[in-house]
Structure formats: structure tokens, C-alpha cells
């Protein structure tokens, strides 16, 4: 029997993509993808799902104590990739030449830079 853990999980979202939050507390927000966690199906998006964190002062690292805001991970299914013309869209795959690219399912524009 094959184990699921060795299976490559496909994600349509990559680091540095611009995504829009389509559901949840931060619905409507747009941001740059800081990190993708394919195994967990989660993503870290800049300025999205900010949580307040209490920070202890650490003079050696020049950290002032207090409350800092930090992004927390949200589910990949809560965000959609932004197409420059259509907005948030579903992502398709197409072969262009000898490489596979991500395309907008609405207008067919390549979403890979
Ligand atoms: Zn499009």
C-alpha cells in the first residue's frame, strides 16, 4: 500500500504571489504570500490574519517589549490567486512550449512571471 505522506501535494499558490482572501475574518484583504505550507494546506500572507503577540524586551537584540502584530497561517482554500484582469480566480495548468504554467481559468492569461 502506498502511503499518503510521500505523495506530492499540489498547490496553486507560491511564495511572492499576490492573493486575495475570499473567506474568513480577513475576507477581501489582499497580500503577498510570505510562505506556503503544502503539507498543512496553509499559507502565510503579508498583513493578513494579524494576531497580537506580547514581546519580551531583549536589549541584546535591540527588541523593545510590548505588543507586536504578526501574521498567522490561514487555509489555502481561503485564498485565491489574483489575475491582473479578472481578480481572484481559479487556477488552471497549461503547457506552454516545454513548460507547464499556471493560467487564469477565466481569461487564460499566464499567471507565472
Ligand atoms: Zn483572468
mmCIF file of C-alpha atoms and ligand atoms in Angstrom, residues 83 85-86 89 104 106-109, ligand 1:
data_model
loop_
_atom_site.group_PDB
_atom_site.id
_atom_site.type_symbol
_atom_site.label_atom_id
_atom_site.label_comp_id
_atom_site.label_asym_id
_atom_site.label_seq_id
_atom_site.Cartn_x
_atom_site.Cartn_y
_atom_site.Cartn_z
ATOM 1 C CA UNK A 83 -5.441 37.514 -12.079
ATOM 2 C CA UNK A 85 -7.591 41.399 -15.239
ATOM 3 C CA UNK A 86 -10.200 39.172 -13.557
ATOM 4 C CA UNK A 89 -9.670 33.268 -9.901
ATOM 5 C CA UNK A 104 -6.310 32.048 -15.191
ATOM 6 C CA UNK A 106 -11.414 32.762 -16.867
ATOM 7 C CA UNK A 107 -9.279 34.555 -19.423
ATOM 8 C CA UNK A 108 -6.380 32.166 -19.985
ATOM 9 C CA UNK A 109 -3.679 34.648 -19.054
HETATM 10 ZN ZN1 LIG B 1 -8.013 36.284 -15.898
#
